[in-house]
């Protein structure tokens, strides 16, 4: 996600800002910019792409002299990566500069009002309204202008603000987006995360919601939104930079698994107005959705697995036939798409070569393409006819966890939306499902809290040669993802099978002690899966089962059981996948594997 660094002090600001932004690179970004104040003027430099470009443009900051500045790395949300959309944003007179992380939810009405008052906008961002709104309220008292702005804006924000005629102070503001300030003997710092300034100081203050900080070169003052001064305690940071980037987690993968409750909320919340699903970004009317007769989901790897779950949910809820294809197959098989077909491509990176080629193929055939994408402004996001973003934020670990969880949420919402427009879903059923969706973040949290139990179990399988995953229906799709998580990071051979398919060959691979993970979350299929568990047990398998709370009968056939909280059967994947991710992770950790960067794999597969 975006990064913020600000400085006011005795040292040159630009090199400090560049260095700090570099420490935040792990968060992911697509453009960068800096504003430095000197001799009553704000100089601004911006660049699209890596921070290195901004470093080159400013000769490591030496071309931007000055001891006061703010900088930003942007992960595009409103508007594609471009110089215009990069931060800092300024008012028309270029006397106020702002950097922002988060989203200003009411920026459209604010922008319209400002346009009516004669303001003109250079970018597509929500942030630019802040610069103009500050200009509107600024009458020489920065604190007063900032508090007035804060009373008008809705959403989340961490801000760094600079006024041209106030060279001895800069401001930091925060609501629902992390921000810290720090101090050393030479100056004061703003940062969106600790690693950015850890090299300069370990004395930091965590800015709380709706607090404003005035930073001068030798001291800081904290205020409420009502301009009342408050006192705050400093915290001394005792972790090193690498640990800070991972926020104390041992690996990015673990951190990202723990971010899943938030990811689900961030993906769900903007699409729910009360109980109604609104996909503002979907450029299709309800009538057009109603006319869709078939959906083709196309993706690779885990995104394909999310698509397999999507098939079960869309077909079950909305009664639309769904075909799921691996993008590498779809692109070369001359797919038959009939009138009324819609293509949905799913991708975290938005750059996967096969998925992009499949998208182009579908467009060439004249069919509408919807992208479910995580990386804003990526190729797939730009080329698809409509995009629904999964708000998972940057994913660093090669093995996806939180982006996959977010993809599931979008697919559920899409199924419910289709169910309503097609009239296949009763209102009361729909409302119960929405209520169940809203419970998922807390339920995921609960499952994550049991990580030690899974770790303990995983340690027994560090030396395993083969591990199998079985399930029926949606449980088969969960098994596919559970198996991939395990094998890609632990290098243990693993396969996922539709449980009913076992005796058509696979069962001959089961030996004494082989671990078989049976996923059984679909009440209608409990008995059938139990029969398959009994079959493998009879051949010597050790059976670990994942099932719903209350399904005690499974204990007759399983050697070890993990229960997931109660939810709608269509949503069980979002819960059952948590212990499976943890299992794969802890087996790999136990084996000493490079969990975040498994051998031979890349985060973004831009080749065929
Ligand atoms: C597995 C994993 C990959 C990706 C696949 C598609 O953990 O991350 O299987 O899911 O390479 O990548 P995206 O979603 O970027 O298109």
GROMACS .gro file of C-alpha atoms and ligand atoms in nm, residues 299-304 346-352 355 380 395 397-401 407 481 484-485 488 601-605, ligand 1:
model
   47
  299UNK     CA    1  -0.747  -1.786  -1.419
  300UNK     CA    2  -0.425  -1.957  -1.307
  301UNK     CA    3  -0.311  -2.130  -0.987
  302UNK     CA    4  -0.488  -2.024  -0.671
  303UNK     CA    5  -0.700  -1.775  -0.865
  304UNK     CA    6  -0.820  -2.071  -1.073
  346UNK     CA    7  -0.937  -1.359  -1.183
  347UNK     CA    8  -0.586  -1.241  -1.096
  348UNK     CA    9  -0.402  -1.104  -0.795
  349UNK     CA   10  -0.120  -0.942  -0.988
  350UNK     CA   11  -0.325  -0.846  -1.292
  351UNK     CA   12  -0.014  -0.927  -1.497
  352UNK     CA   13  -0.024  -1.306  -1.538
  355UNK     CA   14  -0.470  -1.477  -1.797
  380UNK     CA   15  -0.570  -0.693  -1.669
  395UNK     CA   16   0.082  -0.931  -0.124
  397UNK     CA   17   0.474  -1.371  -0.003
  398UNK     CA   18   0.481  -1.569  -0.326
  399UNK     CA   19   0.212  -1.808  -0.200
  400UNK     CA   20  -0.114  -1.620  -0.206
  401UNK     CA   21  -0.339  -1.620   0.098
  407UNK     CA   22  -1.127  -1.332  -0.461
  481UNK     CA   23  -0.603  -2.486  -0.279
  484UNK     CA   24  -0.121  -2.623  -0.361
  485UNK     CA   25  -0.040  -2.422  -0.047
  488UNK     CA   26   0.448  -2.497  -0.329
  601UNK     CA   27   0.842  -1.957  -0.822
  602UNK     CA   28   0.771  -1.591  -0.896
  603UNK     CA   29   0.503  -1.369  -0.752
  604UNK     CA   30   0.391  -1.242  -1.087
  605UNK     CA   31   0.414  -1.487  -1.378
  609LIG     C1   32  -0.014  -1.981  -0.548
  609LIG     C2   33  -0.014  -1.861  -0.630
  609LIG     C3   34  -0.025  -1.878  -0.777
  609LIG     C4   35  -0.109  -1.765  -0.837
  609LIG     C5   36  -0.105  -1.773  -0.989
  609LIG     C6   37  -0.190  -1.666  -1.054
  609LIG     O1   38  -0.002  -1.952  -0.413
  609LIG     O2   39  -0.001  -1.753  -0.580
  609LIG     O3   40  -0.078  -2.002  -0.811
  609LIG     O4   41  -0.239  -1.775  -0.790
  609LIG     O5   42   0.027  -1.760  -1.035
  609LIG     O6   43  -0.142  -1.540  -1.021
  609LIG     P1   44  -0.232  -1.412  -1.034
  609LIG     O7   45  -0.344  -1.426  -0.936
  609LIG     O8   46  -0.141  -1.298  -1.003
  609LIG     O9   47  -0.285  -1.409  -1.175
   0.00000   0.00000   0.00000
